Amino acid sequence: MTSTPLRPFARRLWTETKAAALAALWISLLAFPLMILKINNLTGALDPQWSRLPKLAVAVFLGAYLWRFLLRRRSFSAVSKVVAEAGGPPPAGPRPTWVDLIMKTRRRKPLLGLVLAALLVLPFFASPYVVNVMITALIYVTLGLGLNIVVGVSGLLNLGYVAFYAMGAYVYALLGHYFGLGFWLCLPLGALSATVMGLLLGLPIIRLNGDYLAIVTLSFGEIMRLVLTNLGVTRGPRGIPNIKPPGFFGVDLNGAPKAFLMRTVDLSPAMDLNKILIYLIILALVALTVVCVFRLENSRLGRACLALREDEVACQAMGVNRTRAKLTAFALGSTWAGLAGVVFASQITFINPSSFTFMQSVMILSIVVLGGMGSIPGVIIGAVVLILLPEQLRFFSNYRMLIFGALMVMMMIFRPGGLIQSAREVYRHQPAGGGSNDGSSRAADGDTGHRPEKQAERRPAHA
Amino acid sequence: MDLFWDLFMSGLTKGSIYALIALGYTMVYGIIALINFAHGEIYMIGAFTAVIASIILGSPAVGLTGWGLMFAVAGLTALYAGMYGWTVEKIAYKPLRGASRLAPLISAIGMSIFLQNYVQLVQTQNFLVFPDLVPPMDFLKPIAKIINPTRFAILLFTAGAMAALTIFIKFTRLGMAMRAVSQDQTMARLTGVDIDRIISATFVIGSVLAALGGLLIGCSMRQIDFYIGFLAGMKAFTAAVLGGIGSIPGAVLGALILGFAESFAAGYVSNAYKDVVAFVILIIILTFRPSGILGQPQSQKV
């Protein structure tokens, strides 16, 4: 506040700096007891960590600049949206992301085929470690796509998704352990039992509003974990060891086929061919899931779910059976968790309840949220980012959950649609003269004689 | 009969602590219709702050003992928890006013994970011994069979906090404004109530109560870790829903019912399944009476 007139930029910089400094001061004060005054667990005395204080203050100071900048940018875009809706000049359409560009090209089919082929041959040239990580990533892609049906498409927040995942894994483990059933029989059985469980749980609770549904599913996930821990059949925390890998027509893959592959494609001797089989199975499952989800979104059920997410009352007035649509989506989502669970059990060969905690549910949810709710490429990218990135950055792994938490908050505030926002198909009425489309002509009427033009409109998945 | 009485008192004290946390959930829900997932973490942070405060205040340099130490620790813990609650609201929820219902909920889950891991990273991932803060009470000696000092302190503190809350909500201007906002936000704004201030105040009060709960659970369990907030938060939320979310007496009633149910289930059925009981009750209640015991059924407007 000097008497000399400051240029606007300098004045802004000064206010921002003041605000950032204030934020840094406040957060330092807030974090002081917990962060600086570390309690020594052995002596019970305080063990001050002074070096953390300047680091924190600087980080918050810089972060506050960014935070305020992003918040302001966000409110600008909100203003332009309001102006557009009030009949003002329409805002420039959202820039197409690179995923769009790929999906829009004529050559997308050969391109997708190329990617698939590369993924198919990858395990024969990669190290066992890479194959293992890839299996994990693909399992999470399946889980993410499955949860996406529930959360992204239908808007039902399922926080106990891991219970269905556990169901699949335990069905295979238990049936294999006690009755010697094989993978291929257990795969449909696991999926089926997860679906049935989804139906049974969904039946009483599906009519609850969103928040309550979230809590009940969360409770259910916890019940499942507690029951698995305490039940005699599941051997409690000791878990179930020696889960068999999937069979391949009775051929011992690590015998002759491995020797053949080692000669022909220089397969690494440490590689377990069963892992490659699992990799190929989960890859096929992902492909199947993508096709199913893609088809689902444009089906009667998918549209009903999308519509229900936006406005339940209007939807019911139009004759959509709310309970049936939601229940079907909920159970369908569980099916994929069951499938993924069976594959997971065969991958790690040992399961116990600690693999199925609430944090797993959160992890799958963050894949969906980070990737973009309702968007297939988004979920795939989300899973790959969240699983592969921590593998690459080992240093980062301690802070992984911390960063997840912060990321979830920031995504909701700054980019609620996720990395790849889901493209919504809208029908625009094209006037006969071929004039401009303004917002008011947006309608889905097919009986005017004009062919409605299909267009993709980009908007947050849950506006 | 001794077992019954012990279970009864244990249920009562447990229920009181759930009630302290449940009040925060129910008040926040009553005002902005948000399940504040991070609330359980505030309770956990309260417990950790209490340990730190008791080490500082109990050191020879300050030299507080007995009731003085207990109250000073409670005061400091409440202050810090209030600050945390205020900050969490400003960062994670305020920018999301007017967004869809799912967005603040996910943001709240993110905040909860963040705070949990923050405490795990900056403090410890192991159990932490909670100091013995409750002073010896000689006057309880004759009735030692009925109540021990820790339980007495828990009941004393909860009763005090609830009386203070009732007086605050019923008789102060801020409390009146709070009730007005929870009934009709638009109307309250028109009559000149500063909504932002009310929401902040709600978060601060809820956090203070939760942190007191954290302090008391520490006194009772004598050990804490960064994960205690999750389960306690879940159960307190169950209690709030049980009693009818948005209703303050409902939260207390629900918490007591839950405390008793859990305690008796642990004593007479099976200790391993005592946590399952709470969740099963929640599912049953939500299925048959989603508005809770004292809650008003909500109708949906077009």
PDB file of C-alpha atoms in Angstrom, chain B residues 34-255:
ATOM      1  CA  LEU B  34     -22.035 -33.474   3.210  1.00  0.00           C
ATOM      2  CA  ILE B  35     -20.663 -36.613   4.824  1.00  0.00           C
ATOM      3  CA  ASN B  36     -17.441 -35.240   6.171  1.00  0.00           C
ATOM      4  CA  PHE B  37     -15.235 -38.279   5.751  1.00  0.00           C
ATOM      5  CA  ALA B  38     -12.246 -36.425   7.154  1.00  0.00           C
ATOM      6  CA  HIS B  39     -14.023 -36.050  10.491  1.00  0.00           C
ATOM      7  CA  GLY B  40     -12.647 -39.302  11.851  1.00  0.00           C
ATOM      8  CA  GLU B  41      -9.151 -38.085  11.030  1.00  0.00           C
ATOM      9  CA  ILE B  42      -9.701 -34.931  13.059  1.00  0.00           C
ATOM     10  CA  TYR B  43     -10.496 -37.205  15.983  1.00  0.00           C
ATOM     11  CA  MET B  44      -7.262 -39.105  15.350  1.00  0.00           C
ATOM     12  CA  ILE B  45      -5.307 -35.858  15.065  1.00  0.00           C
ATOM     13  CA  GLY B  46      -6.902 -34.795  18.333  1.00  0.00           C
ATOM     14  CA  ALA B  47      -5.560 -37.910  20.024  1.00  0.00           C
ATOM     15  CA  PHE B  48      -2.040 -37.322  18.653  1.00  0.00           C
ATOM     16  CA  THR B  49      -2.107 -33.646  19.594  1.00  0.00           C
ATOM     17  CA  ALA B  50      -3.175 -34.621  23.091  1.00  0.00           C
ATOM     18  CA  VAL B  51      -0.093 -36.811  23.497  1.00  0.00           C
ATOM     19  CA  ILE B  52       2.193 -34.022  22.312  1.00  0.00           C
ATOM     20  CA  ALA B  53       0.421 -31.457  24.479  1.00  0.00           C
ATOM     21  CA  SER B  54       0.641 -33.667  27.525  1.00  0.00           C
ATOM     22  CA  ILE B  55       4.379 -34.187  27.013  1.00  0.00           C
ATOM     23  CA  ILE B  56       4.954 -30.436  26.795  1.00  0.00           C
ATOM     24  CA  LEU B  57       2.537 -29.345  29.514  1.00  0.00           C
ATOM     25  CA  GLY B  58       3.476 -32.185  31.830  1.00  0.00           C
ATOM     26  CA  SER B  59       7.205 -31.560  31.527  1.00  0.00           C
ATOM     27  CA  PRO B  60       8.977 -30.127  34.575  1.00  0.00           C
ATOM     28  CA  ALA B  61       9.386 -26.779  32.791  1.00  0.00           C
ATOM     29  CA  VAL B  62       5.620 -26.225  32.772  1.00  0.00           C
ATOM     30  CA  GLY B  63       4.825 -28.646  35.543  1.00  0.00           C
ATOM     31  CA  LEU B  64       1.077 -29.098  35.368  1.00  0.00           C
ATOM     32  CA  THR B  65      -0.401 -32.136  37.094  1.00  0.00           C
ATOM     33  CA  GLY B  66      -3.756 -33.682  37.914  1.00  0.00           C
ATOM     34  CA  TRP B  67      -6.906 -31.945  36.750  1.00  0.00           C
ATOM     35  CA  GLY B  68      -4.957 -28.876  35.664  1.00  0.00           C
ATOM     36  CA  LEU B  69      -2.975 -30.953  33.186  1.00  0.00           C
ATOM     37  CA  MET B  70      -6.067 -32.741  31.939  1.00  0.00           C
ATOM     38  CA  PHE B  71      -7.962 -29.521  31.285  1.00  0.00           C
ATOM     39  CA  ALA B  72      -4.968 -27.750  29.757  1.00  0.00           C
ATOM     40  CA  VAL B  73      -4.374 -30.668  27.395  1.00  0.00           C
ATOM     41  CA  ALA B  74      -8.060 -30.732  26.491  1.00  0.00           C
ATOM     42  CA  GLY B  75      -7.994 -26.998  25.787  1.00  0.00           C
ATOM     43  CA  LEU B  76      -4.908 -27.132  23.586  1.00  0.00           C
ATOM     44  CA  THR B  77      -6.187 -30.190  21.728  1.00  0.00           C
ATOM     45  CA  ALA B  78      -9.524 -28.550  21.110  1.00  0.00           C
ATOM     46  CA  LEU B  79      -7.830 -25.398  19.827  1.00  0.00           C
ATOM     47  CA  TYR B  80      -5.679 -27.264  17.345  1.00  0.00           C
ATOM     48  CA  ALA B  81      -8.458 -29.542  16.187  1.00  0.00           C
ATOM     49  CA  GLY B  82     -10.645 -26.509  15.600  1.00  0.00           C
ATOM     50  CA  MET B  83      -7.909 -24.990  13.457  1.00  0.00           C
ATOM     51  CA  TYR B  84      -7.581 -28.213  11.491  1.00  0.00           C
ATOM     52  CA  GLY B  85     -11.323 -28.423  10.943  1.00  0.00           C
ATOM     53  CA  TRP B  86     -11.442 -24.835   9.722  1.00  0.00           C
ATOM     54  CA  THR B  87      -8.540 -25.353   7.335  1.00  0.00           C
ATOM     55  CA  VAL B  88      -9.882 -28.627   5.946  1.00  0.00           C
ATOM     56  CA  GLU B  89     -13.175 -26.954   5.171  1.00  0.00           C
ATOM     57  CA  LYS B  90     -11.460 -24.013   3.445  1.00  0.00           C
ATOM     58  CA  ILE B  91      -9.274 -26.244   1.305  1.00  0.00           C
ATOM     59  CA  ALA B  92     -11.352 -29.264   0.440  1.00  0.00           C
ATOM     60  CA  TYR B  93     -15.008 -28.258   0.654  1.00  0.00           C
ATOM     61  CA  LYS B  94     -15.385 -24.521   0.159  1.00  0.00           C
ATOM     62  CA  PRO B  95     -14.261 -24.508  -3.483  1.00  0.00           C
ATOM     63  CA  LEU B  96     -16.853 -27.210  -4.130  1.00  0.00           C
ATOM     64  CA  ARG B  97     -19.957 -25.344  -3.000  1.00  0.00           C
ATOM     65  CA  GLY B  98     -22.554 -25.772  -5.652  1.00  0.00           C
ATOM     66  CA  ALA B  99     -20.801 -28.704  -7.330  1.00  0.00           C
ATOM     67  CA  SER B 100     -22.538 -32.039  -7.719  1.00  0.00           C
ATOM     68  CA  ARG B 101     -23.077 -34.168  -4.640  1.00  0.00           C
ATOM     69  CA  LEU B 102     -20.427 -36.691  -5.568  1.00  0.00           C
ATOM     70  CA  ALA B 103     -17.593 -34.158  -5.862  1.00  0.00           C
ATOM     71  CA  PRO B 104     -17.381 -33.013  -2.211  1.00  0.00           C
ATOM     72  CA  LEU B 105     -17.807 -36.587  -1.043  1.00  0.00           C
ATOM     73  CA  ILE B 106     -14.822 -37.778  -3.061  1.00  0.00           C
ATOM     74  CA  SER B 107     -12.884 -34.710  -2.008  1.00  0.00           C
ATOM     75  CA  ALA B 108     -13.663 -35.609   1.596  1.00  0.00           C
ATOM     76  CA  ILE B 109     -12.406 -39.160   1.102  1.00  0.00           C
ATOM     77  CA  GLY B 110      -9.244 -37.726  -0.430  1.00  0.00           C
ATOM     78  CA  MET B 111      -8.778 -35.406   2.536  1.00  0.00           C
ATOM     79  CA  SER B 112      -9.254 -38.320   4.913  1.00  0.00           C
ATOM     80  CA  ILE B 113      -6.590 -40.393   3.147  1.00  0.00           C
ATOM     81  CA  PHE B 114      -4.286 -37.396   3.056  1.00  0.00           C
ATOM     82  CA  LEU B 115      -4.568 -36.677   6.778  1.00  0.00           C
ATOM     83  CA  GLN B 116      -4.170 -40.330   7.708  1.00  0.00           C
ATOM     84  CA  ASN B 117      -0.985 -40.687   5.714  1.00  0.00           C
ATOM     85  CA  TYR B 118       0.263 -37.306   6.820  1.00  0.00           C
ATOM     86  CA  VAL B 119       0.151 -38.387  10.446  1.00  0.00           C
ATOM     87  CA  GLN B 120       1.634 -41.760   9.560  1.00  0.00           C
ATOM     88  CA  LEU B 121       4.537 -40.103   7.777  1.00  0.00           C
ATOM     89  CA  VAL B 122       5.302 -37.271  10.194  1.00  0.00           C
ATOM     90  CA  GLN B 123       4.702 -39.213  13.396  1.00  0.00           C
ATOM     91  CA  THR B 124       4.727 -42.977  13.453  1.00  0.00           C
ATOM     92  CA  GLN B 125       3.067 -45.952  11.846  1.00  0.00           C
ATOM     93  CA  ASN B 126       3.236 -47.959  15.056  1.00  0.00           C
ATOM     94  CA  PHE B 127       1.100 -47.805  18.124  1.00  0.00           C
ATOM     95  CA  LEU B 128       1.828 -44.884  20.402  1.00  0.00           C
ATOM     96  CA  VAL B 129       1.460 -45.148  24.150  1.00  0.00           C
ATOM     97  CA  PHE B 130      -1.033 -42.636  25.466  1.00  0.00           C
ATOM     98  CA  PRO B 131       0.002 -41.064  28.802  1.00  0.00           C
ATOM     99  CA  ASP B 132      -2.101 -41.611  31.893  1.00  0.00           C
ATOM    100  CA  LEU B 133      -3.860 -38.264  32.124  1.00  0.00           C
ATOM    101  CA  VAL B 134      -6.803 -39.086  34.342  1.00  0.00           C
ATOM    102  CA  PRO B 135      -5.953 -38.059  37.899  1.00  0.00           C
ATOM    103  CA  PRO B 136      -6.702 -40.542  40.683  1.00  0.00           C
ATOM    104  CA  MET B 137     -10.063 -39.934  42.280  1.00  0.00           C
ATOM    105  CA  ASP B 138     -10.294 -41.065  45.879  1.00  0.00           C
ATOM    106  CA  PHE B 139     -13.988 -40.382  46.184  1.00  0.00           C
ATOM    107  CA  LEU B 140     -14.658 -43.172  43.670  1.00  0.00           C
ATOM    108  CA  LYS B 141     -12.983 -45.767  45.900  1.00  0.00           C
ATOM    109  CA  PRO B 142     -16.207 -46.915  47.617  1.00  0.00           C
ATOM    110  CA  ILE B 143     -17.937 -47.474  44.288  1.00  0.00           C
ATOM    111  CA  ALA B 144     -14.898 -48.819  42.449  1.00  0.00           C
ATOM    112  CA  LYS B 145     -16.928 -51.835  41.361  1.00  0.00           C
ATOM    113  CA  ILE B 146     -19.391 -49.626  39.543  1.00  0.00           C
ATOM    114  CA  ILE B 147     -17.194 -47.017  37.904  1.00  0.00           C
ATOM    115  CA  ASN B 148     -13.491 -46.421  37.511  1.00  0.00           C
ATOM    116  CA  PRO B 149     -11.831 -42.989  37.250  1.00  0.00           C
ATOM    117  CA  THR B 150     -11.299 -43.155  33.475  1.00  0.00           C
ATOM    118  CA  ARG B 151     -14.920 -43.914  32.782  1.00  0.00           C
ATOM    119  CA  PHE B 152     -15.954 -41.236  35.241  1.00  0.00           C
ATOM    120  CA  ALA B 153     -13.763 -38.694  33.438  1.00  0.00           C
ATOM    121  CA  ILE B 154     -15.189 -39.709  30.065  1.00  0.00           C
ATOM    122  CA  LEU B 155     -18.755 -39.308  31.268  1.00  0.00           C
ATOM    123  CA  LEU B 156     -17.909 -36.012  32.958  1.00  0.00           C
ATOM    124  CA  PHE B 157     -16.274 -34.551  29.867  1.00  0.00           C
ATOM    125  CA  THR B 158     -18.973 -35.734  27.466  1.00  0.00           C
ATOM    126  CA  ALA B 159     -21.756 -34.464  29.687  1.00  0.00           C
ATOM    127  CA  GLY B 160     -19.985 -31.117  29.972  1.00  0.00           C
ATOM    128  CA  ALA B 161     -19.376 -30.846  26.244  1.00  0.00           C
ATOM    129  CA  MET B 162     -22.965 -31.720  25.430  1.00  0.00           C
ATOM    130  CA  ALA B 163     -24.366 -29.258  27.933  1.00  0.00           C
ATOM    131  CA  ALA B 164     -22.147 -26.561  26.462  1.00  0.00           C
ATOM    132  CA  LEU B 165     -23.227 -27.468  22.950  1.00  0.00           C
ATOM    133  CA  THR B 166     -26.911 -27.415  23.868  1.00  0.00           C
ATOM    134  CA  ILE B 167     -26.575 -24.007  25.493  1.00  0.00           C
ATOM    135  CA  PHE B 168     -24.632 -22.747  22.509  1.00  0.00           C
ATOM    136  CA  ILE B 169     -27.137 -23.996  19.938  1.00  0.00           C
ATOM    137  CA  LYS B 170     -30.186 -22.890  21.914  1.00  0.00           C
ATOM    138  CA  PHE B 171     -29.213 -19.555  23.345  1.00  0.00           C
ATOM    139  CA  THR B 172     -26.470 -17.817  21.391  1.00  0.00           C
ATOM    140  CA  ARG B 173     -26.870 -15.729  18.248  1.00  0.00           C
ATOM    141  CA  LEU B 174     -24.458 -17.980  16.337  1.00  0.00           C
ATOM    142  CA  GLY B 175     -26.348 -21.066  17.458  1.00  0.00           C
ATOM    143  CA  MET B 176     -29.610 -19.567  16.369  1.00  0.00           C
ATOM    144  CA  ALA B 177     -28.104 -18.677  12.994  1.00  0.00           C
ATOM    145  CA  MET B 178     -26.871 -22.245  12.697  1.00  0.00           C
ATOM    146  CA  ARG B 179     -30.315 -23.657  13.261  1.00  0.00           C
ATOM    147  CA  ALA B 180     -31.712 -21.203  10.757  1.00  0.00           C
ATOM    148  CA  VAL B 181     -29.170 -22.210   8.092  1.00  0.00           C
ATOM    149  CA  SER B 182     -29.872 -25.884   8.563  1.00  0.00           C
ATOM    150  CA  GLN B 183     -33.588 -25.280   8.116  1.00  0.00           C
ATOM    151  CA  ASP B 184     -33.470 -23.077   5.071  1.00  0.00           C
ATOM    152  CA  GLN B 185     -30.224 -21.779   3.687  1.00  0.00           C
ATOM    153  CA  THR B 186     -31.678 -19.311   1.215  1.00  0.00           C
ATOM    154  CA  MET B 187     -34.027 -17.789   3.736  1.00  0.00           C
ATOM    155  CA  ALA B 188     -31.274 -17.536   6.312  1.00  0.00           C
ATOM    156  CA  ARG B 189     -29.079 -15.717   3.821  1.00  0.00           C
ATOM    157  CA  LEU B 190     -31.886 -13.290   3.072  1.00  0.00           C
ATOM    158  CA  THR B 191     -32.204 -12.429   6.724  1.00  0.00           C
ATOM    159  CA  GLY B 192     -28.550 -11.475   6.801  1.00  0.00           C
ATOM    160  CA  VAL B 193     -26.852 -14.599   8.074  1.00  0.00           C
ATOM    161  CA  ASP B 194     -23.310 -15.001   6.775  1.00  0.00           C
ATOM    162  CA  ILE B 195     -23.486 -18.582   5.489  1.00  0.00           C
ATOM    163  CA  ASP B 196     -19.736 -18.995   5.083  1.00  0.00           C
ATOM    164  CA  ARG B 197     -19.172 -18.005   8.675  1.00  0.00           C
ATOM    165  CA  ILE B 198     -21.812 -20.444   9.899  1.00  0.00           C
ATOM    166  CA  ILE B 199     -20.321 -23.304   7.907  1.00  0.00           C
ATOM    167  CA  SER B 200     -16.842 -22.541   9.268  1.00  0.00           C
ATOM    168  CA  ALA B 201     -18.207 -22.371  12.792  1.00  0.00           C
ATOM    169  CA  THR B 202     -19.928 -25.732  12.341  1.00  0.00           C
ATOM    170  CA  PHE B 203     -16.727 -27.355  11.218  1.00  0.00           C
ATOM    171  CA  VAL B 204     -14.780 -25.830  14.109  1.00  0.00           C
ATOM    172  CA  ILE B 205     -17.311 -26.956  16.713  1.00  0.00           C
ATOM    173  CA  GLY B 206     -17.566 -30.443  15.233  1.00  0.00           C
ATOM    174  CA  SER B 207     -13.784 -30.748  15.194  1.00  0.00           C
ATOM    175  CA  VAL B 208     -13.448 -29.587  18.785  1.00  0.00           C
ATOM    176  CA  LEU B 209     -15.924 -32.240  19.909  1.00  0.00           C
ATOM    177  CA  ALA B 210     -14.223 -34.935  17.841  1.00  0.00           C
ATOM    178  CA  ALA B 211     -10.820 -34.027  19.261  1.00  0.00           C
ATOM    179  CA  LEU B 212     -12.201 -34.271  22.794  1.00  0.00           C
ATOM    180  CA  GLY B 213     -13.390 -37.727  21.797  1.00  0.00           C
ATOM    181  CA  GLY B 214      -9.855 -38.517  20.637  1.00  0.00           C
ATOM    182  CA  LEU B 215      -8.408 -37.373  23.935  1.00  0.00           C
ATOM    183  CA  LEU B 216     -10.902 -39.475  25.891  1.00  0.00           C
ATOM    184  CA  ILE B 217     -10.433 -42.608  23.810  1.00  0.00           C
ATOM    185  CA  GLY B 218      -6.703 -42.230  24.353  1.00  0.00           C
ATOM    186  CA  CYS B 219      -7.256 -42.062  28.111  1.00  0.00           C
ATOM    187  CA  SER B 220      -9.397 -45.159  27.937  1.00  0.00           C
ATOM    188  CA  MET B 221      -7.452 -47.325  25.477  1.00  0.00           C
ATOM    189  CA  ARG B 222      -4.002 -46.060  26.466  1.00  0.00           C
ATOM    190  CA  GLN B 223      -2.672 -46.518  22.939  1.00  0.00           C
ATOM    191  CA  ILE B 224      -3.388 -44.845  19.621  1.00  0.00           C
ATOM    192  CA  ASP B 225      -2.268 -45.086  16.032  1.00  0.00           C
ATOM    193  CA  PHE B 226      -2.900 -43.202  12.801  1.00  0.00           C
ATOM    194  CA  TYR B 227      -5.638 -45.609  11.755  1.00  0.00           C
ATOM    195  CA  ILE B 228      -8.037 -45.164  14.704  1.00  0.00           C
ATOM    196  CA  GLY B 229      -9.946 -42.409  12.926  1.00  0.00           C
ATOM    197  CA  PHE B 230     -11.243 -44.606  10.165  1.00  0.00           C
ATOM    198  CA  LEU B 231     -13.140 -47.123  12.257  1.00  0.00           C
ATOM    199  CA  ALA B 232     -14.280 -44.600  14.847  1.00  0.00           C
ATOM    200  CA  GLY B 233     -15.431 -42.269  12.113  1.00  0.00           C
ATOM    201  CA  MET B 234     -17.379 -45.040  10.449  1.00  0.00           C
ATOM    202  CA  LYS B 235     -19.069 -45.991  13.666  1.00  0.00           C
ATOM    203  CA  ALA B 236     -19.850 -42.447  14.642  1.00  0.00           C
ATOM    204  CA  PHE B 237     -21.363 -41.924  11.246  1.00  0.00           C
ATOM    205  CA  THR B 238     -23.405 -45.078  11.752  1.00  0.00           C
ATOM    206  CA  ALA B 239     -24.584 -43.613  15.023  1.00  0.00           C
ATOM    207  CA  ALA B 240     -25.530 -40.332  13.368  1.00  0.00           C
ATOM    208  CA  VAL B 241     -27.510 -42.164  10.684  1.00  0.00           C
ATOM    209  CA  LEU B 242     -29.078 -44.433  13.261  1.00  0.00           C
ATOM    210  CA  GLY B 243     -30.416 -41.496  15.216  1.00  0.00           C
ATOM    211  CA  GLY B 244     -31.403 -39.574  12.116  1.00  0.00           C
ATOM    212  CA  ILE B 245     -28.735 -37.535  10.443  1.00  0.00           C
ATOM    213  CA  GLY B 246     -29.089 -33.817  10.942  1.00  0.00           C
ATOM    214  CA  SER B 247     -30.680 -34.273  14.360  1.00  0.00           C
ATOM    215  CA  ILE B 248     -28.495 -33.474  17.373  1.00  0.00           C
ATOM    216  CA  PRO B 249     -30.396 -35.481  20.020  1.00  0.00           C
ATOM    217  CA  GLY B 250     -30.639 -38.249  17.432  1.00  0.00           C
ATOM    218  CA  ALA B 251     -26.875 -38.445  17.147  1.00  0.00           C
ATOM    219  CA  VAL B 252     -26.469 -38.877  20.896  1.00  0.00           C
ATOM    220  CA  LEU B 253     -29.231 -41.458  21.073  1.00  0.00           C
ATOM    221  CA  GLY B 254     -27.868 -43.391  18.105  1.00  0.00           C
ATOM    222  CA  ALA B 255     -24.366 -43.332  19.561  1.00  0.00           C
TER     223      ALA B 255
END
